[in-house]
XYZ file of C-alpha atoms in Angstrom:
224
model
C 106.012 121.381 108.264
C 104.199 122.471 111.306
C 101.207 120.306 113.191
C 98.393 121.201 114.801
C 95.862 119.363 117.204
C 92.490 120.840 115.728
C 90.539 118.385 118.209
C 91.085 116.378 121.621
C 92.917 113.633 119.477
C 93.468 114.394 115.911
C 96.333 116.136 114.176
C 95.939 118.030 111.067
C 98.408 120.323 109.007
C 98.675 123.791 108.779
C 100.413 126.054 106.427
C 102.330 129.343 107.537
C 100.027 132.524 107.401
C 99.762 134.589 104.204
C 101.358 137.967 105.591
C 99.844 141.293 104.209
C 101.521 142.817 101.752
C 103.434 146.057 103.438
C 102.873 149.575 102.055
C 105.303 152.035 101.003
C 104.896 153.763 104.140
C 104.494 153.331 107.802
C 101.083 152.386 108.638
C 99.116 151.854 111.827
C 96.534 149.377 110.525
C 98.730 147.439 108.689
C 100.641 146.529 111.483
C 98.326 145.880 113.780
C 97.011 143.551 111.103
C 100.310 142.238 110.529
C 100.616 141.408 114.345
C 97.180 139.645 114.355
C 98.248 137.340 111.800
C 101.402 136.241 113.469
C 99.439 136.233 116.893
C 96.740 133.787 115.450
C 99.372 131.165 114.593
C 101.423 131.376 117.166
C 98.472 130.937 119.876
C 97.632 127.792 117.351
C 101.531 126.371 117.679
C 101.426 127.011 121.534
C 97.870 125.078 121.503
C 99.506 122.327 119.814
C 103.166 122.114 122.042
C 100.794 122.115 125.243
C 98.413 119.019 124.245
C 101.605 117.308 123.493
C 103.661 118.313 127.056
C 102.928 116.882 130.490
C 102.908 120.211 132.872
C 105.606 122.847 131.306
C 107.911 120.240 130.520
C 109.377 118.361 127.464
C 107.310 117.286 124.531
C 106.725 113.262 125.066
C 103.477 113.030 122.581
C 101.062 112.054 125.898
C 98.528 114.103 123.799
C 98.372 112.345 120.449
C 96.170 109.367 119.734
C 97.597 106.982 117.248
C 96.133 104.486 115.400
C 95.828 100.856 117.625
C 93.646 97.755 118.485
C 93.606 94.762 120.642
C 91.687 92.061 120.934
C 91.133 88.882 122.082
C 89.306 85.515 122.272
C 87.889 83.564 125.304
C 87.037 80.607 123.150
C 88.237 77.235 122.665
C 89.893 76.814 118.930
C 90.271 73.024 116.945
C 92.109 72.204 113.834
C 92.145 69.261 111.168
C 96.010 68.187 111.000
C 98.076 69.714 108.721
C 95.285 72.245 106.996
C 95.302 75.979 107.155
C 93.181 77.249 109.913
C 92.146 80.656 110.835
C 92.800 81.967 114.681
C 90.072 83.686 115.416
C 89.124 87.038 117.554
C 85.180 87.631 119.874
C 86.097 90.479 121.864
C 87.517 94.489 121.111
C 89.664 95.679 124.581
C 90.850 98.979 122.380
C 90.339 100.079 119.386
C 90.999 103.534 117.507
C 91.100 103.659 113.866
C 91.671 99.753 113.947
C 88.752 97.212 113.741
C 87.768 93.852 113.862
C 86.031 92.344 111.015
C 83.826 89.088 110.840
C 85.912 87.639 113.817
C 89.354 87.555 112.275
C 90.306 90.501 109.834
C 91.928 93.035 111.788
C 91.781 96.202 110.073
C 93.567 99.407 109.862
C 91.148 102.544 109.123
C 94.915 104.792 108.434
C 97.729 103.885 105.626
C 100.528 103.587 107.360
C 103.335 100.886 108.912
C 102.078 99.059 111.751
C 103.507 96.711 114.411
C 101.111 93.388 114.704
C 101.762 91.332 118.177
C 99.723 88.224 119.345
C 99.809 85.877 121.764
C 98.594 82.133 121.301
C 97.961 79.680 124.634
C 97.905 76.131 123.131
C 97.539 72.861 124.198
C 98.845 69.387 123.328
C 97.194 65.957 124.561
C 99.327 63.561 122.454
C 101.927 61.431 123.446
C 104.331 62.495 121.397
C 105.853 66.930 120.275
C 103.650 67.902 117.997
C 105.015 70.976 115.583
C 102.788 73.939 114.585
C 102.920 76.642 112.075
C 101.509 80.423 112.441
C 101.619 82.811 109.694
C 99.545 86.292 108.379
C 97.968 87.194 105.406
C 97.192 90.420 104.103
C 93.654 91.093 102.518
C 93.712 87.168 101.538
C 97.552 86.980 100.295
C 99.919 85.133 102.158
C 102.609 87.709 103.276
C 105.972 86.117 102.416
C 108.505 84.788 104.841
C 106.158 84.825 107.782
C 105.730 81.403 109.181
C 106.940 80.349 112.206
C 107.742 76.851 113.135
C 107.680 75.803 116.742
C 106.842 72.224 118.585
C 104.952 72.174 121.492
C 105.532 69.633 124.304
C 103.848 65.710 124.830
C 101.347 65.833 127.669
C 102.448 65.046 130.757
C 100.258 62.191 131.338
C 96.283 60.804 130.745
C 94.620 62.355 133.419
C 93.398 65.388 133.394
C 95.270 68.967 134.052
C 98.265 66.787 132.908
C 98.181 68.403 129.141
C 100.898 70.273 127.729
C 100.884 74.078 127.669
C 102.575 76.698 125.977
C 101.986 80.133 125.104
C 103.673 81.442 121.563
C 103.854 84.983 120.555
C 106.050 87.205 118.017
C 105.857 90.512 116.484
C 105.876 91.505 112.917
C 105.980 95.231 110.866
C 103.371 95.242 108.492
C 102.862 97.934 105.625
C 98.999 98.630 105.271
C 96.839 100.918 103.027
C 93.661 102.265 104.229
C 91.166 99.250 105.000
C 93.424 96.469 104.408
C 93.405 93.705 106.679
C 95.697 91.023 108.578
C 94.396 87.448 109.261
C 96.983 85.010 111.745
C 96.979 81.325 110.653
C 97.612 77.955 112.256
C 98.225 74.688 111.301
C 99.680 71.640 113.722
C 100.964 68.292 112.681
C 98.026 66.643 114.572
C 94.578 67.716 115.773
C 95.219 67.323 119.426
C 96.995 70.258 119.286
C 94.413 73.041 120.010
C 93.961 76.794 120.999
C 92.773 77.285 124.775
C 91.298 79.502 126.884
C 90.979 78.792 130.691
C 88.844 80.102 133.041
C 89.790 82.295 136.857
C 91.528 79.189 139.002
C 92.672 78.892 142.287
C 95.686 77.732 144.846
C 96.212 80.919 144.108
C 93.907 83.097 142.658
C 94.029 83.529 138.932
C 91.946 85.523 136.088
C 90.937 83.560 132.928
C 93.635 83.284 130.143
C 92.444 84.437 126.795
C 93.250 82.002 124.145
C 94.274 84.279 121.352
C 95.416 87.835 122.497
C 96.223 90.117 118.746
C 96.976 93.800 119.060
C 98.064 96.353 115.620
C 99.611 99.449 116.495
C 100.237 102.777 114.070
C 104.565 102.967 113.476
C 104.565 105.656 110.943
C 103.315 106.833 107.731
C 104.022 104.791 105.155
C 107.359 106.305 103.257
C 107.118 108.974 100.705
């Protein structure tokens, strides 16, 4: 099957010409309307290999805008120990065909089988490891076998800047219809485990960290 970019970013199908019929005998306006044909999609495949190609060179797909989103939070997140907790999203950094809905449902516009990474910088200010759980659901449903376990650290001490840190992050493939949605999950075994974002520091120089960073990108279409 042959491709064709009918716009600065989409990709639509097209079908091999319908050639004319030839007659019996040799004929001047058939051909030339026989060449026209083949001339028409051939300018349309060449259109298509060159939004694709850097220069004259191979086809690397530099042309083609997939499916994607990421996003982010620069707020603070809490949690009552041991309950289900959404992680929640304020801010789009890219987003084509993929949304963000009501602050946590990140959507996918395209059917297809996308790769969903995040990012999580928490904090601990208990004495003691404290364990936490992340998962996704899928338009509501709990999508099986995706929890993660991990412990994070006891705080260093009681004075301040002395809290534990650590950032947690994994990737998962995810099959999606048109408009459904993923939602990522937390629970910890204690409440002074909590999400964090921190603002631009110094000794040296630092930007902010974002407490939640979530991005879906387009795989494939979904199999036949």
């Amino acid at each position: 099957m042959t491709y064709i970019v009918t716009s600065e970013y989409d990709i639509d199908k097209i079908a091999a010409p319908n050639l004319p019929l030839a007659p019996d005998e040799w004929d001047r306006r058939y051909q030339d309307q026989f060449a026209n044909v083949l001339r028409l999609y051939f300018n349309r495949v060449d259109d298509f290999i060159a939004r694709l190609s850097i220069g004259s060179e191979a086809i690397d797909g530099s042309g083609v805008r997939f499916p994607y989103g990421a996003f982010s939070s620069d707020q603070d997140q809490t949690t009552t120990a041991n309950t289900a907790t959404l992680m929640t999203l304020n801010t789009t950094d890219f987003s084509n065909n993929v949304s963000l809905v009501t602050g946590s449902k990140i959507t996918a516009a395209k059917a297809g089988i996308y790769n969903l990474q995040f990012s999580t910088q928490f904090q601990n200010t208990d004495n003691q490891i404290q364990d936490i759980s992340i998962w996704l659901k899928q338009n509501g449903t709990d999508i099986v076998g995706s929890t993660g376990l991990v412990s994070i650290p006891a705080r260093k001490s009681a004075s301040a800047g002395e809290e534990a840190h650590e950032i947690i992050g994994w990737n998962y493939y995810v099959s999606m219809n048109a408009n459904d949605y993923i939602q990522i999950y937390w629970s910890a075994t204690l409440a002074s485990v909590t999400i964090q974002h921190y603002p631009t520091s110094a000794s040296p120089t630092r930007p902010a960290t974002q407490s939640v960073v979530a991005t879906l990108s387009f795989v494939s279409a979904l199999p036949a």
